[in-house]
Amino acid sequence: MTEHKGSRKDWDNLEEKGLSQDEAYMKMALQEAAIAFQLGEVPIGAVVVRRGEVIARAHNLRESDKSATAHAELLAIQEACRVAGGWRLTDTTLYVTVEPCPMCAGAILQARIDRVVFGALDPKAGACGSLLNFLEDQRFNHQVEIKGGVLEEDCAAMMKDFFRQLRSKK
């Protein structure tokens, strides 16, 4: 479920804890991922920020919504478009706990997001450098700045814990 929480206060509170801006917003994405984990969803969270304001937050809901497209990134992009009043999300950064897949990378390009910051690499489906790099491909009419590895250990640990727990239930 997406939720608009547009407040500079979010950043100010995390800044006091000595985190960089990217780390602070990634912490918010990790909070979304934790919600997904509790729901039995793959724990991926996303946050869209425009000019220092959080305009959307979301987490994976594929199992809950029974939808292949209910990825955290897509849900956050949809909410950000609603809040922004249009499909062009220029001047935005998308923070996501795991490297976006090809579907999400395509949506990022289409939404004209300027920057993507992710935590953990996805060697099986990553489209921001692991398998492919859609976002910086000069053949597209839009390129996106990519920064990976922000709070990578925390993001990767949550994924490992989730799948370890899933395997132990079987």
Tab-separated table of N, CA and C in Angstrom:
chain	number	residue	atom	x	y	z
A	1	MET	N	0.847	-1.173	0.000
A	1	MET	CA	0.000	0.000	0.000
A	1	MET	C	0.892	1.235	0.000
A	2	THR	N	0.587	2.165	-0.861
A	2	THR	CA	1.379	3.379	-0.915
A	2	THR	C	0.840	4.379	0.085
A	3	GLU	N	1.715	5.258	0.480
A	3	GLU	CA	1.301	6.256	1.454
A	3	GLU	C	2.100	7.526	1.202
A	4	HIS	N	1.431	8.632	1.082
A	4	HIS	CA	2.095	9.910	0.889
A	4	HIS	C	2.462	10.468	2.256
A	5	LYS	N	3.733	10.684	2.439
A	5	LYS	CA	4.203	11.278	3.688
A	5	LYS	C	5.169	12.384	3.324
A	6	GLY	N	4.674	13.454	2.802
A	6	GLY	CA	5.517	14.538	2.337
A	6	GLY	C	5.886	15.486	3.456
A	7	SER	N	7.037	15.278	4.031
A	7	SER	CA	7.440	16.152	5.120
A	7	SER	C	8.950	16.264	5.158
A	8	ARG	N	9.406	17.459	5.212
A	8	ARG	CA	10.829	17.708	5.375
A	8	ARG	C	11.278	17.212	6.753
A	9	LYS	N	10.338	17.129	7.675
A	9	LYS	CA	10.630	16.675	9.036
A	9	LYS	C	11.247	15.272	9.019
A	10	ASP	N	10.813	14.416	8.086
A	10	ASP	CA	11.374	13.061	7.992
A	10	ASP	C	12.888	13.128	7.850
A	11	TRP	N	13.350	13.976	6.924
A	11	TRP	CA	14.775	14.102	6.681
A	11	TRP	C	15.463	14.744	7.875
A	12	ASP	N	14.861	15.797	8.433
A	12	ASP	CA	15.469	16.484	9.570
A	12	ASP	C	15.687	15.533	10.741
A	13	ASN	N	14.722	14.672	11.030
A	13	ASN	CA	14.860	13.725	12.140
A	13	ASN	C	16.007	12.759	11.905
A	14	LEU	N	16.150	12.263	10.676
A	14	LEU	CA	17.217	11.307	10.394
A	14	LEU	C	18.577	11.995	10.302
A	15	GLU	N	18.590	13.234	9.829
A	15	GLU	CA	19.840	13.974	9.730
A	15	GLU	C	20.476	14.136	11.107
A	16	GLU	N	19.649	14.308	12.126
A	16	GLU	CA	20.150	14.455	13.489
A	16	GLU	C	20.896	13.208	13.957
A	17	LYS	N	20.600	12.076	13.361
A	17	LYS	CA	21.244	10.824	13.758
A	17	LYS	C	22.580	10.609	13.049
A	18	GLY	N	23.040	11.591	12.297
A	18	GLY	CA	24.346	11.514	11.658
A	18	GLY	C	24.367	10.746	10.353
A	19	LEU	N	23.223	10.560	9.727
A	19	LEU	CA	23.159	9.848	8.460
A	19	LEU	C	23.285	10.828	7.299
A	20	SER	N	23.860	10.360	6.191
A	20	SER	CA	23.843	11.174	4.979
A	20	SER	C	22.406	11.220	4.467
A	21	GLN	N	22.135	12.117	3.554
A	21	GLN	CA	20.793	12.218	2.986
A	21	GLN	C	20.379	10.901	2.333
A	22	ASP	N	21.273	10.296	1.552
A	22	ASP	CA	20.950	9.028	0.901
A	22	ASP	C	20.688	7.923	1.927
A	23	GLU	N	21.482	7.891	2.980
A	23	GLU	CA	21.267	6.888	4.031
A	23	GLU	C	19.946	7.117	4.753
A	24	ALA	N	19.610	8.351	4.995
A	24	ALA	CA	18.362	8.670	5.698
A	24	ALA	C	17.153	8.196	4.901
A	25	TYR	N	17.146	8.500	3.613
A	25	TYR	CA	16.011	8.073	2.796
A	25	TYR	C	16.008	6.550	2.579
A	26	MET	N	17.201	5.952	2.554
A	26	MET	CA	17.249	4.493	2.438
A	26	MET	C	16.701	3.847	3.708
A	27	LYS	N	16.925	4.474	4.858
A	27	LYS	CA	16.332	3.968	6.105
A	27	LYS	C	14.810	3.950	5.985
A	28	MET	N	14.245	4.980	5.367
A	28	MET	CA	12.792	5.006	5.154
A	28	MET	C	12.368	3.863	4.237
A	29	ALA	N	13.149	3.616	3.203
A	29	ALA	CA	12.851	2.500	2.301
A	29	ALA	C	12.941	1.175	3.059
A	30	LEU	N	13.909	1.066	3.959
A	30	LEU	CA	14.029	-0.144	4.779
A	30	LEU	C	12.815	-0.315	5.703
A	31	GLN	N	12.256	0.792	6.182
A	31	GLN	CA	11.033	0.708	6.989
A	31	GLN	C	9.895	0.124	6.155
A	32	GLU	N	9.803	0.540	4.909
A	32	GLU	CA	8.783	-0.019	4.009
A	32	GLU	C	9.044	-1.499	3.759
A	33	ALA	N	10.304	-1.856	3.569
A	33	ALA	CA	10.659	-3.258	3.344
A	33	ALA	C	10.272	-4.115	4.549
A	34	ALA	N	10.438	-3.565	5.742
A	34	ALA	CA	10.072	-4.292	6.966
A	34	ALA	C	8.565	-4.551	7.020
A	35	ILE	N	7.775	-3.620	6.516
A	35	ILE	CA	6.320	-3.834	6.450
A	35	ILE	C	6.022	-4.992	5.506
A	36	ALA	N	6.690	-4.997	4.361
A	36	ALA	CA	6.503	-6.104	3.403
A	36	ALA	C	6.877	-7.431	4.057
A	37	PHE	N	7.984	-7.464	4.766
A	37	PHE	CA	8.445	-8.675	5.459
A	37	PHE	C	7.350	-9.193	6.388
A	38	GLN	N	6.777	-8.295	7.181
A	38	GLN	CA	5.718	-8.683	8.125
A	38	GLN	C	4.493	-9.242	7.422
A	39	LEU	N	4.257	-8.790	6.195
A	39	LEU	CA	3.106	-9.261	5.418
A	39	LEU	C	3.396	-10.560	4.668
A	40	GLY	N	4.628	-11.037	4.754
A	40	GLY	CA	5.011	-12.236	4.022
A	40	GLY	C	5.378	-11.952	2.578
A	41	GLU	N	5.620	-10.692	2.288
A	41	GLU	CA	6.036	-10.258	0.950
A	41	GLU	C	7.561	-10.200	0.900
A	42	VAL	N	8.129	-10.340	-0.300
A	42	VAL	CA	9.565	-10.133	-0.441
A	42	VAL	C	9.862	-8.715	0.052
A	43	PRO	N	10.784	-8.565	1.004
A	43	PRO	CA	10.976	-7.280	1.673
A	43	PRO	C	11.748	-6.240	0.864
A	44	ILE	N	11.020	-5.593	-0.009
A	44	ILE	CA	11.588	-4.501	-0.788
A	44	ILE	C	10.737	-3.267	-0.524
A	45	GLY	N	11.413	-2.166	-0.238
A	45	GLY	CA	10.725	-0.902	0.011
A	45	GLY	C	11.269	0.180	-0.896
A	46	ALA	N	10.415	1.174	-1.162
A	46	ALA	CA	10.808	2.274	-2.046
A	46	ALA	C	10.259	3.595	-1.523
A	47	VAL	N	11.013	4.649	-1.769
A	47	VAL	CA	10.637	6.006	-1.377
A	47	VAL	C	10.978	6.930	-2.541
A	48	VAL	N	10.057	7.824	-2.891
A	48	VAL	CA	10.319	8.837	-3.922
A	48	VAL	C	10.425	10.191	-3.237
A	49	VAL	N	11.517	10.899	-3.542
A	49	VAL	CA	11.787	12.197	-2.940
A	49	VAL	C	11.919	13.244	-4.052
A	50	ARG	N	11.228	14.361	-3.870
A	50	ARG	CA	11.329	15.490	-4.806
A	50	ARG	C	11.721	16.732	-4.024
A	51	ARG	N	12.879	17.281	-4.379
A	51	ARG	CA	13.372	18.508	-3.741
A	51	ARG	C	13.315	18.442	-2.211
A	52	GLY	N	13.767	17.338	-1.657
A	52	GLY	CA	13.836	17.197	-0.208
A	52	GLY	C	12.548	16.794	0.476
A	53	GLU	N	11.495	16.525	-0.296
A	53	GLU	CA	10.212	16.133	0.288
A	53	GLU	C	9.855	14.721	-0.159
A	54	VAL	N	9.503	13.872	0.798
A	54	VAL	CA	9.042	12.524	0.473
A	54	VAL	C	7.641	12.658	-0.122
A	55	ILE	N	7.492	12.217	-1.373
A	55	ILE	CA	6.170	12.307	-2.006
A	55	ILE	C	5.488	10.952	-2.143
A	56	ALA	N	6.231	9.865	-1.912
A	56	ALA	CA	5.608	8.540	-1.956
A	56	ALA	C	6.489	7.523	-1.255
A	57	ARG	N	5.822	6.550	-0.654
A	57	ARG	CA	6.490	5.404	-0.013
A	57	ARG	C	5.673	4.174	-0.366
A	58	ALA	N	6.348	3.047	-0.571
A	58	ALA	CA	5.616	1.819	-0.884
A	58	ALA	C	6.491	0.608	-0.583
A	59	HIS	N	5.846	-0.536	-0.546
A	59	HIS	CA	6.547	-1.802	-0.354
A	59	HIS	C	5.887	-2.842	-1.255
A	60	ASN	N	6.593	-3.930	-1.469
A	60	ASN	CA	6.068	-5.003	-2.322
A	60	ASN	C	4.713	-5.483	-1.836
A	61	LEU	N	3.814	-5.735	-2.781
A	61	LEU	CA	2.489	-6.279	-2.470
A	61	LEU	C	2.070	-7.328	-3.500
A	62	ARG	N	3.030	-7.993	-4.117
A	62	ARG	CA	2.701	-8.969	-5.165
A	62	ARG	C	1.816	-10.092	-4.649
A	63	GLU	N	2.130	-10.631	-3.495
A	63	GLU	CA	1.340	-11.736	-2.939
A	63	GLU	C	-0.025	-11.229	-2.465
A	64	SER	N	-0.021	-10.119	-1.749
A	64	SER	CA	-1.263	-9.566	-1.211
A	64	SER	C	-2.233	-9.167	-2.319
A	65	ASP	N	-1.709	-8.500	-3.345
A	65	ASP	CA	-2.546	-8.035	-4.452
A	65	ASP	C	-2.704	-9.081	-5.552
A	66	LYS	N	-1.946	-10.179	-5.428
A	66	LYS	CA	-1.941	-11.220	-6.462
A	66	LYS	C	-1.694	-10.603	-7.841
A	67	SER	N	-0.659	-9.774	-7.883
A	67	SER	CA	-0.318	-9.039	-9.098
A	67	SER	C	1.189	-9.069	-9.327
A	68	ALA	N	1.583	-9.491	-10.505
A	68	ALA	CA	3.000	-9.538	-10.859
A	68	ALA	C	3.631	-8.151	-10.905
A	69	THR	N	2.806	-7.116	-11.046
A	69	THR	CA	3.349	-5.763	-11.171
A	69	THR	C	3.330	-4.966	-9.864
A	70	ALA	N	2.955	-5.574	-8.760
A	70	ALA	CA	2.871	-4.845	-7.489
A	70	ALA	C	4.233	-4.777	-6.789
A	71	HIS	N	5.244	-4.357	-7.552
A	71	HIS	CA	6.578	-4.145	-6.995
A	71	HIS	C	6.595	-2.809	-6.252
A	72	ALA	N	7.439	-2.712	-5.253
A	72	ALA	CA	7.545	-1.492	-4.448
A	72	ALA	C	7.802	-0.265	-5.316
A	73	GLU	N	8.708	-0.398	-6.296
A	73	GLU	CA	9.049	0.741	-7.144
A	73	GLU	C	7.841	1.219	-7.944
A	74	LEU	N	7.115	0.286	-8.539
A	74	LEU	CA	5.960	0.670	-9.359
A	74	LEU	C	4.876	1.319	-8.513
A	75	LEU	N	4.631	0.760	-7.343
A	75	LEU	CA	3.612	1.340	-6.455
A	75	LEU	C	4.018	2.737	-5.998
A	76	ALA	N	5.309	2.920	-5.696
A	76	ALA	CA	5.786	4.244	-5.287
A	76	ALA	C	5.707	5.233	-6.449
A	77	ILE	N	6.047	4.799	-7.647
A	77	ILE	CA	5.966	5.671	-8.823
A	77	ILE	C	4.518	6.079	-9.081
A	78	GLN	N	3.596	5.133	-8.980
A	78	GLN	CA	2.176	5.457	-9.189
A	78	GLN	C	1.698	6.503	-8.186
A	79	GLU	N	2.059	6.327	-6.924
A	79	GLU	CA	1.652	7.288	-5.896
A	79	GLU	C	2.314	8.643	-6.127
A	80	ALA	N	3.593	8.634	-6.495
A	80	ALA	CA	4.303	9.890	-6.749
A	80	ALA	C	3.662	10.649	-7.919
A	81	CYS	N	3.246	9.938	-8.948
A	81	CYS	CA	2.570	10.579	-10.084
A	81	CYS	C	1.254	11.206	-9.635
A	82	ARG	N	0.534	10.496	-8.790
A	82	ARG	CA	-0.736	11.024	-8.283
A	82	ARG	C	-0.493	12.308	-7.480
A	83	VAL	N	0.496	12.256	-6.591
A	83	VAL	CA	0.805	13.409	-5.746
A	83	VAL	C	1.322	14.582	-6.594
A	84	ALA	N	2.164	14.281	-7.587
A	84	ALA	CA	2.752	15.319	-8.433
A	84	ALA	C	1.744	15.868	-9.443
A	85	GLY	N	0.691	15.128	-9.692
A	85	GLY	CA	-0.311	15.581	-10.652
A	85	GLY	C	0.080	15.363	-12.099
A	86	GLY	N	0.958	14.410	-12.338
A	86	GLY	CA	1.375	14.099	-13.707
A	86	GLY	C	2.345	12.939	-13.711
A	87	TRP	N	2.632	12.450	-14.911
A	87	TRP	CA	3.484	11.264	-15.031
A	87	TRP	C	4.974	11.585	-15.065
A	88	ARG	N	5.341	12.824	-15.281
A	88	ARG	CA	6.756	13.194	-15.330
A	88	ARG	C	7.256	13.481	-13.911
A	89	LEU	N	8.170	12.658	-13.466
A	89	LEU	CA	8.714	12.802	-12.108
A	89	LEU	C	10.126	13.380	-12.151
A	90	THR	N	10.283	14.456	-12.906
A	90	THR	CA	11.585	15.121	-12.952
A	90	THR	C	11.896	15.694	-11.569
A	91	ASP	N	13.162	15.913	-11.322
A	91	ASP	CA	13.634	16.413	-10.023
A	91	ASP	C	13.339	15.443	-8.887
A	92	THR	N	13.304	14.157	-9.183
A	92	THR	CA	13.051	13.168	-8.131
A	92	THR	C	14.186	12.154	-8.044
A	93	THR	N	14.266	11.573	-6.870
A	93	THR	CA	15.155	10.440	-6.622
A	93	THR	C	14.303	9.310	-6.072
A	94	LEU	N	14.502	8.123	-6.603
A	94	LEU	CA	13.851	6.915	-6.105
A	94	LEU	C	14.867	6.154	-5.270
A	95	TYR	N	14.509	5.897	-4.016
A	95	TYR	CA	15.333	5.083	-3.113
A	95	TYR	C	14.668	3.727	-3.020
A	96	VAL	N	15.419	2.664	-3.247
A	96	VAL	CA	14.853	1.319	-3.200
A	96	VAL	C	15.881	0.375	-2.587
A	97	THR	N	15.408	-0.541	-1.775
A	97	THR	CA	16.315	-1.387	-0.995
A	97	THR	C	17.065	-2.416	-1.838
A	98	VAL	N	16.498	-2.787	-2.989
A	98	VAL	CA	17.141	-3.770	-3.868
A	98	VAL	C	17.156	-3.213	-5.287
A	99	GLU	N	18.202	-3.500	-6.001
A	99	GLU	CA	18.356	-3.061	-7.389
A	99	GLU	C	17.099	-3.365	-8.211
A	100	PRO	N	16.570	-2.372	-8.909
A	100	PRO	CA	15.356	-2.593	-9.698
A	100	PRO	C	15.521	-3.628	-10.815
A	101	CYS	N	14.425	-4.331	-11.084
A	101	CYS	CA	14.358	-5.326	-12.160
A	101	CYS	C	14.101	-4.610	-13.490
A	102	PRO	N	14.099	-5.331	-14.623
A	102	PRO	CA	13.840	-4.691	-15.912
A	102	PRO	C	12.480	-3.982	-15.991
A	103	MET	N	11.439	-4.575	-15.416
A	103	MET	CA	10.118	-3.941	-15.449
A	103	MET	C	10.154	-2.602	-14.716
A	104	CYS	N	10.730	-2.596	-13.526
A	104	CYS	CA	10.790	-1.369	-12.728
A	104	CYS	C	11.725	-0.344	-13.372
A	105	ALA	N	12.835	-0.807	-13.945
A	105	ALA	CA	13.754	0.105	-14.633
A	105	ALA	C	13.046	0.778	-15.805
A	106	GLY	N	12.226	0.035	-16.519
A	106	GLY	CA	11.455	0.622	-17.615
A	106	GLY	C	10.507	1.695	-17.111
A	107	ALA	N	9.842	1.446	-16.001
A	107	ALA	CA	8.928	2.438	-15.423
A	107	ALA	C	9.696	3.666	-14.944
A	108	ILE	N	10.877	3.460	-14.398
A	108	ILE	CA	11.714	4.575	-13.947
A	108	ILE	C	12.069	5.469	-15.137
A	109	LEU	N	12.452	4.846	-16.241
A	109	LEU	CA	12.754	5.618	-17.450
A	109	LEU	C	11.532	6.370	-17.944
A	110	GLN	N	10.406	5.681	-18.009
A	110	GLN	CA	9.185	6.302	-18.515
A	110	GLN	C	8.723	7.462	-17.634
A	111	ALA	N	8.959	7.369	-16.337
A	111	ALA	CA	8.547	8.420	-15.405
A	111	ALA	C	9.535	9.596	-15.383
A	112	ARG	N	10.649	9.455	-16.067
A	112	ARG	CA	11.660	10.506	-16.139
A	112	ARG	C	12.276	10.843	-14.782
A	113	ILE	N	12.388	9.810	-13.942
A	113	ILE	CA	13.062	9.979	-12.652
A	113	ILE	C	14.535	10.292	-12.928
A	114	ASP	N	15.104	11.224	-12.181
A	114	ASP	CA	16.475	11.667	-12.435
A	114	ASP	C	17.541	10.769	-11.819
A	115	ARG	N	17.214	10.172	-10.687
A	115	ARG	CA	18.251	9.468	-9.920
A	115	ARG	C	17.637	8.279	-9.207
A	116	VAL	N	18.366	7.165	-9.177
A	116	VAL	CA	17.972	5.983	-8.414
A	116	VAL	C	19.105	5.633	-7.465
A	117	VAL	N	18.732	5.438	-6.204
A	117	VAL	CA	19.679	5.008	-5.180
A	117	VAL	C	19.153	3.682	-4.653
A	118	PHE	N	19.979	2.635	-4.741
A	118	PHE	CA	19.536	1.339	-4.235
A	118	PHE	C	20.536	0.780	-3.241
A	119	GLY	N	20.044	-0.194	-2.466
A	119	GLY	CA	20.879	-0.811	-1.448
A	119	GLY	C	21.630	-2.021	-1.972
A	120	ALA	N	20.956	-3.162	-2.032
A	120	ALA	CA	21.588	-4.429	-2.397
A	120	ALA	C	21.492	-4.698	-3.897
A	121	LEU	N	22.518	-5.297	-4.424
A	121	LEU	CA	22.496	-5.757	-5.812
A	121	LEU	C	21.524	-6.927	-5.953
A	122	ASP	N	21.003	-7.105	-7.160
A	122	ASP	CA	20.170	-8.269	-7.465
A	122	ASP	C	20.818	-9.002	-8.637
A	123	PRO	N	21.710	-9.974	-8.340
A	123	PRO	CA	22.454	-10.645	-9.404
A	123	PRO	C	21.582	-11.490	-10.332
A	124	LYS	N	20.346	-11.795	-9.931
A	124	LYS	CA	19.466	-12.623	-10.761
A	124	LYS	C	18.525	-11.813	-11.644
A	125	ALA	N	18.230	-10.564	-11.255
A	125	ALA	CA	17.255	-9.791	-12.037
A	125	ALA	C	17.568	-8.304	-12.097
A	126	GLY	N	18.726	-7.876	-11.632
A	126	GLY	CA	19.045	-6.457	-11.571
A	126	GLY	C	19.253	-5.817	-12.932
A	127	ALA	N	18.595	-4.670	-13.131
A	127	ALA	CA	18.687	-3.965	-14.408
A	127	ALA	C	19.339	-2.592	-14.261
A	128	CYS	N	20.155	-2.450	-13.217
A	128	CYS	CA	20.884	-1.201	-12.988
A	128	CYS	C	22.375	-1.483	-12.859
A	129	GLY	N	22.822	-2.535	-13.524
A	129	GLY	CA	24.234	-2.856	-13.525
A	129	GLY	C	24.568	-4.317	-13.320
A	130	SER	N	23.719	-5.083	-12.615
A	130	SER	CA	24.043	-6.488	-12.356
A	130	SER	C	23.945	-7.338	-13.627
A	131	LEU	N	22.762	-7.415	-14.204
A	131	LEU	CA	22.574	-8.164	-15.452
A	131	LEU	C	22.577	-7.239	-16.663
A	132	LEU	N	21.881	-6.145	-16.509
A	132	LEU	CA	21.719	-5.135	-17.552
A	132	LEU	C	21.875	-3.774	-16.896
A	133	ASN	N	21.961	-2.748	-17.736
A	133	ASN	CA	21.926	-1.396	-17.189
A	133	ASN	C	21.025	-0.548	-18.080
A	134	PHE	N	19.739	-0.665	-17.856
A	134	PHE	CA	18.763	0.105	-18.627
A	134	PHE	C	18.890	1.602	-18.378
A	135	LEU	N	19.161	1.965	-17.148
A	135	LEU	CA	19.017	3.354	-16.753
A	135	LEU	C	20.082	4.290	-17.309
A	136	GLU	N	21.241	3.779	-17.628
A	136	GLU	CA	22.296	4.624	-18.173
A	136	GLU	C	22.558	4.358	-19.651
A	137	ASP	N	21.691	3.586	-20.282
A	137	ASP	CA	21.845	3.237	-21.697
A	137	ASP	C	21.567	4.470	-22.559
A	138	GLN	N	22.569	4.893	-23.294
A	138	GLN	CA	22.473	6.105	-24.115
A	138	GLN	C	21.487	5.970	-25.275
A	139	ARG	N	21.050	4.757	-25.574
A	139	ARG	CA	20.103	4.577	-26.677
A	139	ARG	C	18.694	5.022	-26.303
A	140	PHE	N	18.405	5.112	-25.020
A	140	PHE	CA	17.095	5.623	-24.585
A	140	PHE	C	17.121	7.141	-24.599
A	141	ASN	N	15.934	7.733	-24.660
A	141	ASN	CA	15.869	9.197	-24.691
A	141	ASN	C	16.017	9.825	-23.305
A	142	HIS	N	16.154	9.022	-22.275
A	142	HIS	CA	16.343	9.517	-20.909
A	142	HIS	C	17.340	8.596	-20.216
A	143	GLN	N	18.260	9.180	-19.469
A	143	GLN	CA	19.184	8.393	-18.658
A	143	GLN	C	19.009	8.814	-17.203
A	144	VAL	N	19.328	7.877	-16.332
A	144	VAL	CA	19.126	8.074	-14.906
A	144	VAL	C	20.456	7.864	-14.190
A	145	GLU	N	20.776	8.760	-13.294
A	145	GLU	CA	21.963	8.591	-12.462
A	145	GLU	C	21.690	7.450	-11.479
A	146	ILE	N	22.670	6.567	-11.314
A	146	ILE	CA	22.511	5.411	-10.420
A	146	ILE	C	23.568	5.470	-9.318
A	147	LYS	N	23.119	5.177	-8.112
A	147	LYS	CA	24.048	5.004	-6.995
A	147	LYS	C	23.616	3.743	-6.259
A	148	GLY	N	24.477	2.763	-6.216
A	148	GLY	CA	24.169	1.505	-5.535
A	148	GLY	C	24.985	1.337	-4.273
A	149	GLY	N	24.585	0.392	-3.455
A	149	GLY	CA	25.353	0.040	-2.273
A	149	GLY	C	25.079	0.879	-1.031
A	150	VAL	N	24.026	1.694	-1.039
A	150	VAL	CA	23.712	2.513	0.139
A	150	VAL	C	23.014	1.627	1.170
A	151	LEU	N	23.601	1.528	2.338
A	151	LEU	CA	23.135	0.622	3.407
A	151	LEU	C	22.959	-0.803	2.871
A	152	GLU	N	23.882	-1.176	2.014
A	152	GLU	CA	23.827	-2.473	1.323
A	152	GLU	C	23.718	-3.653	2.291
A	153	GLU	N	24.509	-3.628	3.356
A	153	GLU	CA	24.485	-4.760	4.291
A	153	GLU	C	23.120	-4.913	4.952
A	154	ASP	N	22.501	-3.800	5.345
A	154	ASP	CA	21.176	-3.855	5.967
A	154	ASP	C	20.128	-4.368	4.983
A	155	CYS	N	20.195	-3.869	3.754
A	155	CYS	CA	19.232	-4.276	2.727
A	155	CYS	C	19.392	-5.755	2.386
A	156	ALA	N	20.621	-6.184	2.203
A	156	ALA	CA	20.887	-7.587	1.865
A	156	ALA	C	20.515	-8.508	3.025
A	157	ALA	N	20.793	-8.086	4.251
A	157	ALA	CA	20.481	-8.908	5.425
A	157	ALA	C	18.983	-9.154	5.532
A	158	MET	N	18.174	-8.136	5.252
A	158	MET	CA	16.729	-8.315	5.331
A	158	MET	C	16.256	-9.342	4.301
A	159	MET	N	16.808	-9.277	3.108
A	159	MET	CA	16.438	-10.247	2.068
A	159	MET	C	16.870	-11.663	2.483
A	160	LYS	N	18.093	-11.795	2.971
A	160	LYS	CA	18.598	-13.107	3.391
A	160	LYS	C	17.753	-13.673	4.528
A	161	ASP	N	17.404	-12.832	5.498
A	161	ASP	CA	16.568	-13.277	6.622
A	161	ASP	C	15.204	-13.753	6.138
A	162	PHE	N	14.627	-13.010	5.214
A	162	PHE	CA	13.310	-13.364	4.688
A	162	PHE	C	13.352	-14.737	4.012
A	163	PHE	N	14.314	-14.942	3.125
A	163	PHE	CA	14.367	-16.211	2.387
A	163	PHE	C	14.808	-17.364	3.279
A	164	ARG	N	15.648	-17.095	4.262
A	164	ARG	CA	16.014	-18.129	5.239
A	164	ARG	C	14.773	-18.574	6.002
A	165	GLN	N	13.979	-17.614	6.439
A	165	GLN	CA	12.739	-17.909	7.166
A	165	GLN	C	11.744	-18.660	6.272
A	166	LEU	N	11.649	-18.264	5.034
A	166	LEU	CA	10.760	-18.925	4.082
A	166	LEU	C	11.175	-20.384	3.877
A	167	ARG	N	12.479	-20.633	3.723
A	167	ARG	CA	12.966	-22.007	3.534
A	167	ARG	C	12.725	-22.858	4.779
A	168	SER	N	12.848	-22.264	5.961
A	168	SER	CA	12.673	-23.029	7.192
A	168	SER	C	11.207	-23.438	7.404
A	169	LYS	N	10.283	-22.703	6.812
A	169	LYS	CA	8.857	-23.037	6.919
A	169	LYS	C	8.481	-24.209	6.041
A	170	LYS	N	9.304	-24.490	5.020
A	170	LYS	CA	8.976	-25.556	4.068
A	170	LYS	C	9.389	-26.888	4.585
